[in-house]
Coordinates of C-alpha atoms in Angstrom, one line a residue:
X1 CA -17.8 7.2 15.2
X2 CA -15.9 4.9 12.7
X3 CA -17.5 4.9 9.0
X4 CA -16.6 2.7 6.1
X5 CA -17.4 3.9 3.0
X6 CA -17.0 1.2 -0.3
X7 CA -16.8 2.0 -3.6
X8 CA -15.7 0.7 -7.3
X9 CA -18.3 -2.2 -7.1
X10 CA -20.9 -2.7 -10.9
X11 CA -21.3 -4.8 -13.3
X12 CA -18.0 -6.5 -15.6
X13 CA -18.2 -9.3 -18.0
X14 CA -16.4 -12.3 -17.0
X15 CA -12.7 -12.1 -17.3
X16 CA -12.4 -8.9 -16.4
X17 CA -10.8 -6.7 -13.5
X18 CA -12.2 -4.4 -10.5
X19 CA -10.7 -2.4 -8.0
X20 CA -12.9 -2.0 -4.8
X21 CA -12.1 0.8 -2.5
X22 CA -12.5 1.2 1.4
X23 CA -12.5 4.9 3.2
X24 CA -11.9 4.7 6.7
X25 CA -13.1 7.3 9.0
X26 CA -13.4 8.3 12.6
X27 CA -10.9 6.2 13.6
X28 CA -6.9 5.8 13.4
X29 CA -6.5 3.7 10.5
X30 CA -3.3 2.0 10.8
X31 CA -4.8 0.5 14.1
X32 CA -7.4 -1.5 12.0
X33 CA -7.2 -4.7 10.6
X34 CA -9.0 -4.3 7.6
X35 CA -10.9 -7.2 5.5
X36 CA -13.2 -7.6 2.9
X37 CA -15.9 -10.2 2.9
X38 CA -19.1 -11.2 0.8
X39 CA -22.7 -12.3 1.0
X40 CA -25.2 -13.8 -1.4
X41 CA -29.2 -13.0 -0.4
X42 CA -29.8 -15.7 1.8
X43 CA -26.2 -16.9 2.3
X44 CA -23.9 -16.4 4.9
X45 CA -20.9 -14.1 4.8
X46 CA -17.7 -15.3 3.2
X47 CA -14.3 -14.1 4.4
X48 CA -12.4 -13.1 0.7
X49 CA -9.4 -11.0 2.0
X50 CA -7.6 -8.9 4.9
X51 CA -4.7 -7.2 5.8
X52 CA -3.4 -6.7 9.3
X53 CA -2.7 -3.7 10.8
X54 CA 0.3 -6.7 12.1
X55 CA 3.6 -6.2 9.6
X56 CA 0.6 -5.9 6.8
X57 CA 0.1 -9.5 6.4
X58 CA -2.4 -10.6 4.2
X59 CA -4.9 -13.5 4.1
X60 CA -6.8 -14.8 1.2
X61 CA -9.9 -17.1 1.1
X62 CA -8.6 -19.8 -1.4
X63 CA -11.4 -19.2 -3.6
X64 CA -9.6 -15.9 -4.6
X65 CA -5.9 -16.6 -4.0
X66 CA -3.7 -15.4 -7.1
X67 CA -6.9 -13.4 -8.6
X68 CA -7.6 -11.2 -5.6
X69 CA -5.0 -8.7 -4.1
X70 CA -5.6 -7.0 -1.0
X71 CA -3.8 -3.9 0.2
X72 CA -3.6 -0.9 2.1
X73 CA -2.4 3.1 1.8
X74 CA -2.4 4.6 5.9
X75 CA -1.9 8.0 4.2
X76 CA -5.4 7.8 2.6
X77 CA -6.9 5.6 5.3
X78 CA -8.0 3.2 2.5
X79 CA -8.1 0.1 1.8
X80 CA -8.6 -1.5 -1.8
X81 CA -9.5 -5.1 -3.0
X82 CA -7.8 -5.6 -6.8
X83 CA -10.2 -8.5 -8.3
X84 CA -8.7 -9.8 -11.4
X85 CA -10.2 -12.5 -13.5
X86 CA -13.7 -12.2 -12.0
X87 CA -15.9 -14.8 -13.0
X88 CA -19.8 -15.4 -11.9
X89 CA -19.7 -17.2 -9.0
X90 CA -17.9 -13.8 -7.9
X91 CA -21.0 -11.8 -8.2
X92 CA -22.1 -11.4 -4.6
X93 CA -22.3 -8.2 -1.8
X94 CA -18.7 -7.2 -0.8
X95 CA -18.3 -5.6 2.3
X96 CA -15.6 -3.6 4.1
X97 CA -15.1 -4.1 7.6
X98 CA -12.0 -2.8 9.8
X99 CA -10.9 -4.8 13.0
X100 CA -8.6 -4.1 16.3
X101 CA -7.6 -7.7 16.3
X102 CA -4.1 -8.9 14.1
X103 CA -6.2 -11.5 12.3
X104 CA -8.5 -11.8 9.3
X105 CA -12.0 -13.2 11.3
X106 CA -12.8 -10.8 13.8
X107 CA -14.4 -7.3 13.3
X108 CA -15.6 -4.5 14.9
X109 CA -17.4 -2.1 12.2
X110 CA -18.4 -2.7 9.1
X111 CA -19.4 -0.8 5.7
X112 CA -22.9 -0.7 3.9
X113 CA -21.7 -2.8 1.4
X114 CA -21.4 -2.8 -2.5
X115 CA -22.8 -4.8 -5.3
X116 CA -20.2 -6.3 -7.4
X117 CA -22.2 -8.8 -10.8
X118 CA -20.6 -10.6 -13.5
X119 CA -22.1 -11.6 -16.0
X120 CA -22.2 -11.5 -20.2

C-alpha cells in the first residue's frame, strides 16, 4: 500500500519562504511522477508543481514559476516543494500526490494534505 506523508506546511508572513516535504512509501519511488497541488474550501484543486519520474523534468503552474522549486531525492523517497516569496493568495491546502504516468496531471495516490497560511 503506497502512503504519502506531507510535512513543513504553517503559518509565514508574506514574503517569506517554506519547504514542503513528501515521504513516499510502499512503493518504488523513482517509478512515480510526483506533484504537488492545492485546494481552497470549496474550490477545485490547482496543479502548482511536478517532477517526472521521465529525465526529472519539472512543470510549474505559472502562478508559481520562479518562486516555487520542485525537486526530488530517490535515496530518501521524498519529494520537497521550495516556496519562496509566498504571498496570500498562496494560503490554500497543498497536497502530495505520486503518479505512474511521465506527466504532471495524472495521479494515482495522494497524501492527506497540509495547511500552508500567509498572512501578517
Amino acid at each position: 500500500q503506497v502512503q504519502l506523508v506531507e510535512s513543513g506546511g504553517g503559518l509565514v508572513q508574506p514574503g517569506a519562504s517554506l519547504r514542503l516535504s513528501c515521504v513516499v512509501s510502499g512503493g518504488t519511488f523513482s517509478n512515480f511522477t510526483m506533484g504537488w497541488i492545492r485546494q481552497s474550501p470549496g474550490k477545485d484543486r490547482d496543479f502548482v508543481a511536478a517532477i517526472s519520474w521521465e529525465r526529472g523534468r519539472t512543470y510549474y503552474a505559472d502562478s508559481v514559476r520562479g518562486r516555487f522549486t520542485v525537486s526530488r531525492d530517490n535515496a530518501k523517497n521524498t519529494a520537497y516543494l521550495q516556496m519562496n516569496g509566498l504571498g496570500p493568495g498562496d494560503t490554500d491546502v497543498y497536497y502530495c500526490a505520486a503518479g505512474y504516468a511521465p506527466g504532471p496531471y495524472a495521479y494515482d495516490y495522494w497524501g492527506q494534505g497540509i495547511q500552508v497560511t500567509v498572512s501578517s
